Coordinates of C-alpha atoms in Angstrom, one line a residue:
M161 CA 28.6 -0.7 28.2
E162 CA 28.9 -0.9 31.9
K163 CA 31.3 2.1 31.9
Q164 CA 28.8 4.1 29.8
V165 CA 26.0 3.3 32.2
E166 CA 28.1 4.4 35.2
Q167 CA 29.1 7.6 33.5
T168 CA 25.4 8.3 32.7
Y169 CA 24.6 7.9 36.4
D170 CA 27.4 10.3 37.3
I171 CA 26.1 12.9 34.8
M172 CA 22.6 12.5 36.2
E173 CA 23.9 13.0 39.7
V174 CA 25.5 16.3 38.7
C175 CA 22.3 17.4 37.0
L176 CA 20.1 16.5 39.9
L177 CA 22.4 18.1 42.4
A178 CA 22.3 21.4 40.4
G179 CA 18.6 21.2 40.2
K180 CA 18.2 20.5 43.9
V181 CA 20.3 23.4 45.0
M182 CA 18.5 25.8 42.7
L183 CA 15.0 24.6 43.7
Q184 CA 15.8 24.7 47.4
S185 CA 17.2 28.2 47.1
G186 CA 14.2 29.8 45.3
G187 CA 14.9 29.2 41.6
E188 CA 12.1 29.0 39.1
T189 CA 11.0 25.7 37.8
Y190 CA 11.7 26.4 34.2
R191 CA 15.2 27.6 35.1
V192 CA 15.9 24.4 37.0
E193 CA 14.8 22.2 34.1
D194 CA 16.8 24.3 31.6
T195 CA 19.9 24.1 33.7
M196 CA 19.7 20.3 34.1
M197 CA 19.2 19.7 30.4
R198 CA 22.1 22.1 29.4
I199 CA 24.5 20.3 31.8
A200 CA 23.5 16.9 30.5
A201 CA 23.9 18.1 26.9
S202 CA 27.3 19.5 27.6
F203 CA 28.4 16.1 28.9
G204 CA 27.1 14.3 25.8
I205 CA 23.6 13.3 26.7
E206 CA 21.3 15.1 24.3
K207 CA 18.0 13.2 25.0
T208 CA 16.9 14.1 28.5
H209 CA 13.5 14.7 30.1
S210 CA 12.8 16.4 33.4
Y211 CA 9.7 17.1 35.5
V212 CA 10.1 19.5 38.3
T213 CA 7.6 20.5 41.0
P214 CA 8.3 22.5 44.2
T215 CA 8.6 19.3 46.1
G216 CA 10.4 17.0 43.8
I217 CA 12.5 16.4 40.6
I218 CA 12.2 13.6 38.2
F219 CA 15.1 13.4 35.6
S220 CA 15.5 10.9 32.8
A221 CA 18.5 10.3 30.5
E222 CA 18.7 8.2 27.3
G223 CA 22.5 8.0 27.2
A224 CA 22.5 4.3 28.0
E225 CA 20.2 1.4 27.4
P226 CA 17.8 1.1 29.0
T227 CA 16.7 4.6 29.8
K228 CA 17.8 5.7 33.3
T229 CA 15.5 7.7 35.6
K230 CA 16.1 9.2 39.0
L231 CA 13.9 11.0 41.5
I232 CA 14.8 13.3 44.4
R233 CA 12.5 14.8 47.0
I234 CA 12.7 18.4 48.0
S235 CA 11.5 18.9 51.6
E236 CA 12.8 22.3 52.6
R237 CA 12.9 25.5 50.5
S238 CA 14.2 28.9 51.3
T239 CA 15.4 32.1 49.5
D240 CA 19.1 32.1 48.7
L241 CA 19.6 33.7 45.3
K242 CA 23.4 33.7 45.8
K243 CA 23.4 29.9 45.5
V244 CA 21.2 30.1 42.4
A245 CA 23.7 32.5 40.8
M246 CA 26.6 30.2 41.8
V247 CA 24.9 27.1 40.2
N248 CA 24.3 29.2 37.1
S249 CA 27.9 30.1 37.0
V250 CA 29.0 26.4 37.3
S251 CA 26.5 25.5 34.5
R252 CA 27.9 28.1 32.2
R253 CA 31.5 26.9 32.9
I254 CA 30.3 23.3 32.1
S255 CA 28.8 24.4 28.8
S256 CA 32.0 26.2 27.8
G257 CA 34.0 23.1 28.6
E258 CA 36.0 24.6 31.5
L259 CA 34.8 22.0 34.0
K260 CA 35.0 18.2 33.8
L261 CA 32.4 16.0 35.4
E262 CA 34.2 15.3 38.6
E263 CA 35.2 18.9 39.1
A264 CA 31.6 20.1 38.5
L265 CA 30.3 17.5 41.0
N266 CA 32.8 18.7 43.7
Q267 CA 31.9 22.4 43.1
L268 CA 28.2 21.7 43.3
K269 CA 28.6 19.7 46.5
E270 CA 30.6 22.6 48.0
I271 CA 27.8 25.0 47.0
D272 CA 25.2 22.8 48.5
S273 CA 27.1 22.6 51.8
L274 CA 27.5 26.4 52.1
N275 CA 25.6 28.3 54.7
L276 CA 25.2 31.8 53.2
T277 CA 22.4 32.9 55.5
F278 CA 23.1 36.2 57.3
P279 CA 23.5 36.1 61.1
F280 CA 20.2 36.0 63.1
M281 CA 20.4 39.5 64.5
V282 CA 21.3 40.9 61.1
Q283 CA 18.1 39.4 59.6
V284 CA 16.1 40.9 62.5
A285 CA 17.8 44.3 62.1
A286 CA 17.2 44.3 58.3
A287 CA 13.5 43.3 58.8
S288 CA 13.1 46.2 61.3
L289 CA 14.6 48.8 59.0
A290 CA 12.7 47.5 56.0
S291 CA 9.4 47.7 58.0
G292 CA 10.0 51.4 58.9
C293 CA 11.0 52.2 55.3
F294 CA 7.9 50.4 53.9
M295 CA 5.7 52.4 56.2
I296 CA 7.2 55.6 54.8
M297 CA 6.8 54.3 51.3
F298 CA 3.1 53.8 51.9
N299 CA 2.7 57.5 52.8
G300 CA 3.0 57.0 56.6
G301 CA 4.4 59.8 58.8
W302 CA 7.9 59.9 60.2
N303 CA 6.4 60.0 63.7
D304 CA 5.4 56.3 63.1
F305 CA 8.8 55.2 61.9
I306 CA 10.0 53.9 65.2
P307 CA 6.8 52.0 66.1
S308 CA 6.8 50.4 62.7
L309 CA 10.5 49.6 63.0
I310 CA 10.0 47.9 66.4
S311 CA 6.8 46.1 65.4
G312 CA 8.3 44.7 62.2
G313 CA 11.5 43.5 64.0
I314 CA 9.6 41.8 66.9
G315 CA 7.2 40.3 64.3
Y316 CA 10.0 38.8 62.2
L317 CA 11.7 37.6 65.4
S318 CA 8.4 35.9 66.4
F319 CA 8.1 34.3 63.0
I320 CA 11.6 32.7 63.3
Y321 CA 11.0 31.4 66.8
F322 CA 7.5 30.2 66.2
H323 CA 8.7 28.4 63.1
R324 CA 11.3 26.5 65.2
F325 CA 8.6 25.2 67.5
I326 CA 5.8 24.8 64.9
P327 CA 7.5 23.9 61.6
I328 CA 4.4 24.8 59.6
K329 CA 4.7 28.1 57.8
F330 CA 1.0 28.9 58.0
F331 CA 0.8 28.9 61.8
S332 CA 4.1 30.7 62.3
E333 CA 3.1 33.4 59.9
F334 CA -0.4 33.7 61.5
L335 CA 1.1 34.1 65.0
A336 CA 3.8 36.5 63.8
S337 CA 1.2 38.7 62.1
F338 CA -0.9 38.5 65.3
V339 CA 2.1 39.8 67.3
I340 CA 2.6 42.6 64.7
G341 CA -1.0 43.7 65.0
L342 CA -1.0 43.6 68.8
M343 CA 2.3 45.6 69.0
S344 CA 1.0 48.2 66.5
F345 CA -2.3 48.5 68.5
I346 CA -0.4 49.0 71.8
F347 CA 1.9 51.7 70.3
V348 CA -1.2 53.6 69.0
K349 CA -3.1 53.1 72.3
I350 CA -0.3 54.5 74.5
G351 CA 0.2 57.5 72.1
I352 CA 3.6 56.6 70.6
G353 CA 2.1 55.6 67.2
H354 CA -0.6 57.5 65.3
Q355 CA -1.7 55.7 62.1
L356 CA -2.5 52.1 63.0
D357 CA -3.1 51.0 59.4
K358 CA 0.2 52.4 58.1
I359 CA 2.2 50.8 61.0
I360 CA 0.6 47.4 60.4
I361 CA 1.1 47.6 56.6
G362 CA 4.8 48.5 56.9
S363 CA 5.5 45.9 59.6
V364 CA 3.9 42.9 57.7
M365 CA 5.8 43.5 54.5
T366 CA 8.7 41.4 55.7
L367 CA 6.3 38.4 55.8
V368 CA 4.8 39.0 52.4
P369 CA 5.9 36.2 49.9
G370 CA 7.1 38.4 47.1
L371 CA 9.5 36.0 45.5
L372 CA 7.0 33.2 45.7
V373 CA 4.4 35.2 43.9
T374 CA 6.9 36.3 41.2
N375 CA 8.0 32.7 40.6
A376 CA 4.4 31.5 40.5
I377 CA 3.6 34.0 37.7
R378 CA 6.8 33.3 35.8
D379 CA 6.2 29.5 35.9
L380 CA 2.7 29.9 34.7
M381 CA 3.8 32.1 31.9
A382 CA 6.5 29.5 31.0
G383 CA 3.7 26.8 30.8
H384 CA 4.6 25.0 34.1
L385 CA 1.0 24.9 35.3
V386 CA 1.5 22.5 38.2
S387 CA 4.4 24.4 39.7
G388 CA 2.8 27.7 39.1
L389 CA -0.5 26.8 40.7
S390 CA 1.2 25.1 43.7
K391 CA 3.4 28.1 44.3
G392 CA 0.4 30.4 43.9
A393 CA -1.6 28.4 46.4
E394 CA 1.3 28.6 48.9
A395 CA 1.5 32.3 48.4
F396 CA -2.2 32.6 48.9
L397 CA -2.1 30.6 52.1
T398 CA 0.7 32.9 53.4
A399 CA -1.3 36.0 52.5
F400 CA -4.4 34.5 54.2
A401 CA -2.3 33.7 57.4
I402 CA -1.1 37.3 57.5
G403 CA -4.5 38.8 57.0
A404 CA -6.1 36.4 59.5
G405 CA -3.6 37.3 62.2
I406 CA -4.2 41.0 61.7
A407 CA -8.0 40.5 61.5
V408 CA -8.0 38.7 64.9
V409 CA -6.4 41.7 66.5
L410 CA -8.6 44.3 64.8
S411 CA -11.7 42.3 65.7
F412 CA -11.1 42.9 69.4
L413 CA -10.6 46.7 69.1

């Protein structure tokens, strides 16, 4: 009996670690719950219950008496779809019987410890290039490509630095969008830029919470109302911060 209880705890640890990595990396709520339940079922625990929100995971297993329940807190979230894909791969290998419990736990711990983030300057360069391309996509002129590229890069750089000093996304996004608006206005004022609206639209696209909006809609469609609404509210606050930062600049023109 004691050995069975211990094994149940080990299985729950694997399930929660997989769910934690996926949720922290931008995975959808329903995908996290489905992955945890599939892993538990593969290791012989058919009756499991999970409740996942953007800030926490509650997981319960009925493999031993009494029912065991664990809770973990999610304090930081980012976008790392590579880790989501790696956890999905581990989950499929568990379901096919290729991985034992200890091997699965070790692989998940290794995935959790990985730092797959691109180098800082690569992120800034990608944000700059994306800003210029978005500006063209929104029917801007090629003579505004360089101003949009510079504004977007400096804006994203500002977002990263502001977030280090003020670890609240709303304020860092507000200040970054303010910098973007100010830079765009300066470029137009000195004659380098021409279409202020197109430069601003292209530059702020790197701050727009596209994945968050997509996950919010998918969670709502899957019936996860709490997660869907909370992610939607977070996306709304980000959009409001971006709009407010630009509005402050435009109000002084």
